[in-house]
């Protein structure tokens, strides 16, 4: 063996068995819990919410609510898990973090972002609304949430996460919006970049207490006229996600958030579900469960997605 190559560490099965039993015992006693999310359906389908040492990938077309989901998770995870001491590190490579915070303020005030920015016809933000926005901003300032606005390479993202986790000395939920905006180095192609990015995240989850929530894009094939006109082809598939192989290899949970009404589809899929005000979350991969579809309510005007009347349609 070469002097500059180090052997990888190994451990006896008994060590892994003891670790498994400690985890099982901690779960049954409520000492180890997943992080509750704002959606009961998500919590039911997953392992009770966002589990530590996992990777969740959420994909969708533009306008399908991906960024709204991250926004809800940022504050929702903190509000719903106040007995858990963790920080959130959010890499926002698509939008400025100040814009994301504005969306949260609009949600808190129950007005649209256009109204918040006084750009909605017939509505101007008065002093009362503004003072309420100031009050809500002061509440948000107390959250253990941090943003990275400047896009970086895979190595810079890794080093940022490690430095952040070391300085905070607590578990970290890492969010990334989105995977294709990570800076390339050299002649790397998008698909190679995704493999390396996902491999890096997978490596980190084995050495620090972390959970990853990643936003990804869809291929354009789902928008083809053939798919739109044939109900049997409406549902998104694995291959509709850009870089699906890398995504599926490393992710524990893969969800496509889909708004078929954006494609002019009024009756969705073989079941002919109505699409008005509806968003469909397709759980394409559930490592500890079965793929299914959950109907959600579209309230993107207020930058949120809500649980709707449940429909769980198991797909084989």
Tab-separated table of C-alpha atoms in Angstrom:
chain	number	residue	atom	x	y	z
A	1	UNK	CA	0.000	0.000	0.000
A	2	UNK	CA	1.285	3.452	-0.904
A	3	UNK	CA	2.515	5.596	2.010
A	4	UNK	CA	0.208	8.453	1.034
A	5	UNK	CA	-2.959	6.319	0.997
A	6	UNK	CA	-4.679	5.731	4.336
A	7	UNK	CA	-6.846	2.701	4.989
A	8	UNK	CA	-10.507	3.391	5.728
A	9	UNK	CA	-11.671	2.656	9.292
A	10	UNK	CA	-13.888	-0.348	10.044
A	11	UNK	CA	-15.930	-1.487	13.009
A	12	UNK	CA	-17.348	-4.813	14.164
A	13	UNK	CA	-21.038	-5.571	13.594
A	14	UNK	CA	-21.569	-5.464	17.355
A	15	UNK	CA	-20.801	-1.748	17.329
A	16	UNK	CA	-23.375	-1.162	14.588
A	17	UNK	CA	-25.918	-3.345	16.425
A	18	UNK	CA	-25.446	-1.391	19.642
A	19	UNK	CA	-25.831	1.886	17.748
A	20	UNK	CA	-29.051	0.592	16.129
A	21	UNK	CA	-30.473	-0.480	19.494
A	22	UNK	CA	-29.628	2.859	21.086
A	23	UNK	CA	-31.458	4.617	18.264
A	24	UNK	CA	-34.491	2.311	18.479
A	25	UNK	CA	-34.650	2.750	22.258
A	26	UNK	CA	-34.303	6.507	21.962
A	27	UNK	CA	-37.117	6.666	19.397
A	28	UNK	CA	-39.508	4.565	21.483
A	29	UNK	CA	-38.827	6.647	24.595
A	30	UNK	CA	-39.238	9.908	22.721
A	31	UNK	CA	-35.646	10.902	23.446
A	32	UNK	CA	-34.846	10.871	19.715
A	33	UNK	CA	-37.394	12.575	17.484
A	34	UNK	CA	-37.682	13.786	13.938
A	35	UNK	CA	-38.274	17.500	13.461
A	36	UNK	CA	-41.968	18.244	12.990
A	37	UNK	CA	-42.831	20.153	9.827
A	38	UNK	CA	-45.866	22.414	9.185
A	39	UNK	CA	-47.573	19.601	7.215
A	40	UNK	CA	-49.232	16.631	8.944
A	41	UNK	CA	-49.189	14.682	5.679
A	42	UNK	CA	-45.446	15.115	5.335
A	43	UNK	CA	-44.917	14.020	8.930
A	44	UNK	CA	-47.108	10.941	8.401
A	45	UNK	CA	-45.468	9.839	5.161
A	46	UNK	CA	-41.922	10.421	6.373
A	47	UNK	CA	-40.386	9.287	9.653
A	48	UNK	CA	-42.408	11.825	11.626
A	49	UNK	CA	-40.862	14.802	9.851
A	50	UNK	CA	-37.280	15.729	9.007
A	51	UNK	CA	-34.999	13.046	10.394
A	52	UNK	CA	-31.379	13.741	11.276
A	53	UNK	CA	-28.656	12.326	9.039
A	54	UNK	CA	-30.924	12.347	5.980
A	55	UNK	CA	-31.151	14.101	2.612
A	56	UNK	CA	-34.515	15.378	1.354
A	57	UNK	CA	-34.749	16.547	-2.268
A	58	UNK	CA	-37.710	18.633	-3.449
A	59	UNK	CA	-38.074	19.209	-7.195
A	60	UNK	CA	-40.617	21.077	-9.268
A	61	UNK	CA	-41.252	23.398	-12.188
A	62	UNK	CA	-40.858	27.137	-11.757
A	63	UNK	CA	-43.849	28.470	-9.854
A	64	UNK	CA	-44.665	25.174	-8.144
A	65	UNK	CA	-43.869	26.457	-4.654
A	66	UNK	CA	-40.339	25.163	-4.032
A	67	UNK	CA	-39.028	28.349	-2.441
A	68	UNK	CA	-42.238	28.757	-0.434
A	69	UNK	CA	-41.678	25.283	1.001
A	70	UNK	CA	-38.211	26.239	2.218
A	71	UNK	CA	-39.580	29.451	3.698
A	72	UNK	CA	-42.231	27.566	5.640
A	73	UNK	CA	-39.673	25.051	6.829
A	74	UNK	CA	-37.212	27.690	8.035
A	75	UNK	CA	-39.538	29.210	10.608
A	76	UNK	CA	-41.827	26.184	10.950
A	77	UNK	CA	-39.057	23.862	12.089
A	78	UNK	CA	-38.054	26.331	14.788
A	79	UNK	CA	-41.635	27.054	15.918
A	80	UNK	CA	-42.689	23.397	16.036
A	81	UNK	CA	-39.552	22.004	17.676
A	82	UNK	CA	-38.736	24.499	20.401
A	83	UNK	CA	-37.398	21.773	22.689
A	84	UNK	CA	-34.698	20.947	20.107
A	85	UNK	CA	-31.512	23.022	20.044
A	86	UNK	CA	-30.418	23.312	16.413
A	87	UNK	CA	-29.487	25.954	13.863
A	88	UNK	CA	-30.519	26.434	10.245
A	89	UNK	CA	-28.005	27.310	7.539
A	90	UNK	CA	-29.748	28.270	4.303
A	91	UNK	CA	-27.841	28.631	1.025
A	92	UNK	CA	-30.067	30.894	-1.073
A	93	UNK	CA	-28.396	31.060	-4.446
A	94	UNK	CA	-31.549	32.019	-6.354
A	95	UNK	CA	-33.132	34.822	-4.315
A	96	UNK	CA	-31.761	37.391	-1.915
A	97	UNK	CA	-32.392	36.426	1.686
A	98	UNK	CA	-33.991	39.843	2.286
A	99	UNK	CA	-36.629	38.944	-0.318
A	100	UNK	CA	-37.255	35.633	1.419
A	101	UNK	CA	-37.733	37.400	4.742
A	102	UNK	CA	-40.159	39.808	3.066
A	103	UNK	CA	-42.219	36.833	1.956
A	104	UNK	CA	-42.341	35.582	5.546
A	105	UNK	CA	-43.422	39.023	6.749
A	106	UNK	CA	-46.201	39.113	4.168
A	107	UNK	CA	-47.331	35.710	5.346
A	108	UNK	CA	-47.362	36.843	8.968
A	109	UNK	CA	-49.415	39.922	8.044
A	110	UNK	CA	-51.726	37.834	5.815
A	111	UNK	CA	-51.073	39.999	2.780
A	112	UNK	CA	-49.405	39.282	-0.550
A	113	UNK	CA	-45.837	40.303	-1.339
A	114	UNK	CA	-47.191	42.804	-3.871
A	115	UNK	CA	-49.277	44.397	-1.141
A	116	UNK	CA	-46.308	44.405	1.208
A	117	UNK	CA	-44.297	46.294	-1.413
A	118	UNK	CA	-47.211	48.688	-2.113
A	119	UNK	CA	-47.314	47.585	-5.744
A	120	UNK	CA	-50.808	46.120	-5.690
A	121	UNK	CA	-53.487	48.304	-7.245
A	122	UNK	CA	-55.802	49.780	-4.660
A	123	UNK	CA	-53.576	48.843	-1.721
A	124	UNK	CA	-50.911	50.922	-0.051
A	125	UNK	CA	-49.084	49.746	3.050
A	126	UNK	CA	-50.175	52.074	5.847
A	127	UNK	CA	-48.322	52.850	9.086
A	128	UNK	CA	-50.224	50.206	11.014
A	129	UNK	CA	-49.196	47.453	8.590
A	130	UNK	CA	-45.615	48.691	8.587
A	131	UNK	CA	-45.368	48.732	12.377
A	132	UNK	CA	-46.747	45.199	12.453
A	133	UNK	CA	-44.083	44.249	9.924
A	134	UNK	CA	-41.442	45.753	12.222
A	135	UNK	CA	-42.872	43.773	15.132
A	136	UNK	CA	-42.798	40.524	13.151
A	137	UNK	CA	-39.264	41.230	11.920
A	138	UNK	CA	-38.091	41.575	15.524
A	139	UNK	CA	-39.563	38.138	16.247
A	140	UNK	CA	-37.816	36.642	13.210
A	141	UNK	CA	-34.510	38.186	14.308
A	142	UNK	CA	-34.507	35.850	17.327
A	143	UNK	CA	-34.521	32.699	15.184
A	144	UNK	CA	-31.305	30.685	14.939
A	145	UNK	CA	-31.358	30.971	11.125
A	146	UNK	CA	-28.461	32.060	8.922
A	147	UNK	CA	-28.247	32.773	5.181
A	148	UNK	CA	-25.558	32.409	2.553
A	149	UNK	CA	-26.470	34.545	-0.462
A	150	UNK	CA	-23.281	34.285	-2.526
A	151	UNK	CA	-23.075	31.116	-4.691
A	152	UNK	CA	-20.062	28.919	-4.039
A	153	UNK	CA	-18.405	25.735	-5.226
A	154	UNK	CA	-18.913	22.285	-3.730
A	155	UNK	CA	-15.736	22.646	-1.686
A	156	UNK	CA	-16.671	26.102	-0.387
A	157	UNK	CA	-20.146	24.865	0.578
A	158	UNK	CA	-18.611	21.895	2.411
A	159	UNK	CA	-16.117	24.071	4.267
A	160	UNK	CA	-18.848	26.580	5.154
A	161	UNK	CA	-21.042	23.847	6.627
A	162	UNK	CA	-18.173	22.345	8.640
A	163	UNK	CA	-17.062	25.745	9.954
A	164	UNK	CA	-20.641	26.724	10.813
A	165	UNK	CA	-21.348	23.425	12.616
A	166	UNK	CA	-18.090	23.720	14.553
A	167	UNK	CA	-18.737	27.306	15.636
A	168	UNK	CA	-22.396	26.742	16.546
A	169	UNK	CA	-21.577	23.425	18.264
A	170	UNK	CA	-25.090	22.097	17.686
A	171	UNK	CA	-27.005	20.095	15.040
A	172	UNK	CA	-27.614	21.913	11.754
A	173	UNK	CA	-30.388	21.789	9.164
A	174	UNK	CA	-28.834	22.764	5.827
A	175	UNK	CA	-31.054	24.080	3.031
A	176	UNK	CA	-29.976	24.726	-0.559
A	177	UNK	CA	-31.965	26.619	-3.207
A	178	UNK	CA	-31.032	25.266	-5.623
A	179	UNK	CA	-28.606	22.521	-6.697
A	180	UNK	CA	-27.979	23.759	-10.259
A	181	UNK	CA	-26.799	27.164	-9.003
A	182	UNK	CA	-23.744	25.722	-7.267
A	183	UNK	CA	-20.622	27.126	-8.951
A	184	UNK	CA	-18.868	24.815	-11.360
A	185	UNK	CA	-15.110	24.377	-11.339
A	186	UNK	CA	-13.063	23.569	-14.413
A	187	UNK	CA	-14.985	21.849	-17.209
A	188	UNK	CA	-17.517	20.113	-14.953
A	189	UNK	CA	-20.916	19.354	-16.489
A	190	UNK	CA	-24.177	19.838	-14.575
A	191	UNK	CA	-24.741	16.108	-14.076
A	192	UNK	CA	-21.188	15.542	-12.838
A	193	UNK	CA	-21.633	18.514	-10.513
A	194	UNK	CA	-24.771	16.984	-9.027
A	195	UNK	CA	-23.083	13.639	-8.400
A	196	UNK	CA	-20.198	15.347	-6.627
A	197	UNK	CA	-22.527	17.647	-4.675
A	198	UNK	CA	-24.750	14.821	-3.462
A	199	UNK	CA	-21.729	12.679	-2.612
A	200	UNK	CA	-20.339	15.539	-0.531
A	201	UNK	CA	-23.613	15.908	1.385
A	202	UNK	CA	-23.767	12.149	1.900
A	203	UNK	CA	-20.257	12.200	3.343
A	204	UNK	CA	-21.027	15.076	5.720
A	205	UNK	CA	-24.133	13.403	7.152
A	206	UNK	CA	-21.865	10.612	8.412
A	207	UNK	CA	-19.527	12.859	10.383
A	208	UNK	CA	-21.728	15.648	11.810
A	209	UNK	CA	-25.333	15.809	13.050
A	210	UNK	CA	-27.032	17.367	10.055
A	211	UNK	CA	-30.061	17.123	7.778
A	212	UNK	CA	-30.123	18.395	4.204
A	213	UNK	CA	-33.149	19.825	2.403
A	214	UNK	CA	-32.327	20.480	-1.241
A	215	UNK	CA	-34.249	22.161	-4.045
A	216	UNK	CA	-33.828	20.850	-7.591
A	217	UNK	CA	-35.277	21.457	-11.039
A	218	UNK	CA	-37.442	19.448	-13.428
A	219	UNK	CA	-36.657	18.614	-17.033
A	220	UNK	CA	-38.879	20.223	-19.668
A	221	UNK	CA	-40.286	16.879	-20.848
A	222	UNK	CA	-43.138	17.037	-18.359
A	223	UNK	CA	-44.429	20.120	-20.224
A	224	UNK	CA	-44.669	18.360	-23.603
A	225	UNK	CA	-48.057	18.335	-25.348
A	226	UNK	CA	-48.033	14.538	-25.397
A	227	UNK	CA	-47.750	14.428	-21.594
A	228	UNK	CA	-50.328	17.167	-21.082
A	229	UNK	CA	-52.940	15.540	-23.357
A	230	UNK	CA	-52.555	11.999	-21.992
A	231	UNK	CA	-53.790	11.575	-18.375
A	232	UNK	CA	-51.739	8.382	-18.041
A	233	UNK	CA	-48.592	10.482	-18.526
A	234	UNK	CA	-49.468	13.385	-16.219
A	235	UNK	CA	-47.604	12.200	-13.138
A	236	UNK	CA	-43.946	13.159	-12.779
A	237	UNK	CA	-41.477	10.288	-12.892
A	238	UNK	CA	-37.928	9.800	-11.695
A	239	UNK	CA	-36.470	10.754	-15.075
A	240	UNK	CA	-38.332	14.101	-15.018
A	241	UNK	CA	-35.971	15.363	-12.302
A	242	UNK	CA	-32.753	16.872	-13.567
A	243	UNK	CA	-29.855	14.656	-12.498
A	244	UNK	CA	-32.277	12.028	-11.232
A	245	UNK	CA	-29.665	9.296	-10.861
A	246	UNK	CA	-27.571	11.312	-8.409
A	247	UNK	CA	-30.683	12.544	-6.635
A	248	UNK	CA	-32.073	9.042	-6.166
A	249	UNK	CA	-28.788	7.482	-5.182
A	250	UNK	CA	-28.221	9.723	-2.184
A	251	UNK	CA	-31.626	11.114	-1.141
A	252	UNK	CA	-33.729	9.487	1.547
A	253	UNK	CA	-36.834	11.358	0.441
A	254	UNK	CA	-37.583	12.645	-3.071
A	255	UNK	CA	-40.660	14.823	-3.568
A	256	UNK	CA	-41.975	16.536	-6.685
A	257	UNK	CA	-44.256	19.491	-5.970
A	258	UNK	CA	-46.489	19.821	-9.017
A	259	UNK	CA	-49.118	22.310	-10.202
A	260	UNK	CA	-50.776	20.727	-13.247
A	261	UNK	CA	-53.073	23.723	-13.674
A	262	UNK	CA	-49.974	25.665	-14.801
A	263	UNK	CA	-49.885	23.334	-17.824
A	264	UNK	CA	-53.573	23.846	-18.583
A	265	UNK	CA	-54.556	20.496	-17.061
A	266	UNK	CA	-58.008	20.693	-15.471
A	267	UNK	CA	-58.480	16.988	-14.686
A	268	UNK	CA	-55.289	15.413	-13.383
A	269	UNK	CA	-54.111	11.885	-14.004
A	270	UNK	CA	-56.125	8.667	-14.392
A	271	UNK	CA	-58.242	9.602	-11.347
A	272	UNK	CA	-59.131	12.924	-13.047
A	273	UNK	CA	-58.560	14.977	-9.910
A	274	UNK	CA	-59.612	18.644	-10.211
A	275	UNK	CA	-56.624	20.969	-10.254
A	276	UNK	CA	-58.138	24.290	-9.193
A	277	UNK	CA	-56.211	25.619	-6.203
A	278	UNK	CA	-54.437	22.250	-5.913
A	279	UNK	CA	-50.798	21.269	-5.590
A	280	UNK	CA	-49.818	17.614	-5.732
A	281	UNK	CA	-46.837	16.347	-3.787
A	282	UNK	CA	-45.527	13.203	-5.441
A	283	UNK	CA	-43.382	11.240	-3.004
A	284	UNK	CA	-41.303	9.356	-5.560
A	285	UNK	CA	-38.832	7.894	-3.078
A	286	UNK	CA	-39.493	7.198	0.593
A	287	UNK	CA	-36.579	5.197	1.933
A	288	UNK	CA	-38.553	3.909	4.924
A	289	UNK	CA	-41.978	3.789	3.285
A	290	UNK	CA	-43.950	3.597	0.052
A	291	UNK	CA	-44.263	6.146	-2.777
A	292	UNK	CA	-47.566	8.011	-2.743
A	293	UNK	CA	-49.324	11.249	-3.702
A	294	UNK	CA	-50.567	13.881	-1.255
A	295	UNK	CA	-53.016	16.618	-2.225
A	296	UNK	CA	-52.006	20.053	-0.928
A	297	UNK	CA	-53.763	23.427	-0.980
A	298	UNK	CA	-52.301	26.278	-3.006
A	299	UNK	CA	-51.916	29.442	-0.943
A	300	UNK	CA	-48.841	30.715	-2.756
A	301	UNK	CA	-50.365	34.192	-2.832
A	302	UNK	CA	-49.367	34.241	0.833
A	303	UNK	CA	-46.191	32.233	0.182
A	304	UNK	CA	-47.369	29.002	1.723
A	305	UNK	CA	-48.685	25.545	0.891
A	306	UNK	CA	-51.232	23.955	3.201
A	307	UNK	CA	-52.474	20.456	3.928
A	308	UNK	CA	-55.662	19.638	2.025
A	309	UNK	CA	-58.144	16.774	2.298
A	310	UNK	CA	-55.902	13.681	2.321
A	311	UNK	CA	-55.630	11.323	-0.616
A	312	UNK	CA	-52.970	8.685	-0.488
A	313	UNK	CA	-52.740	6.881	-3.807
A	314	UNK	CA	-50.082	4.184	-3.565
A	315	UNK	CA	-48.028	3.817	-6.737
A	316	UNK	CA	-46.173	0.652	-7.581
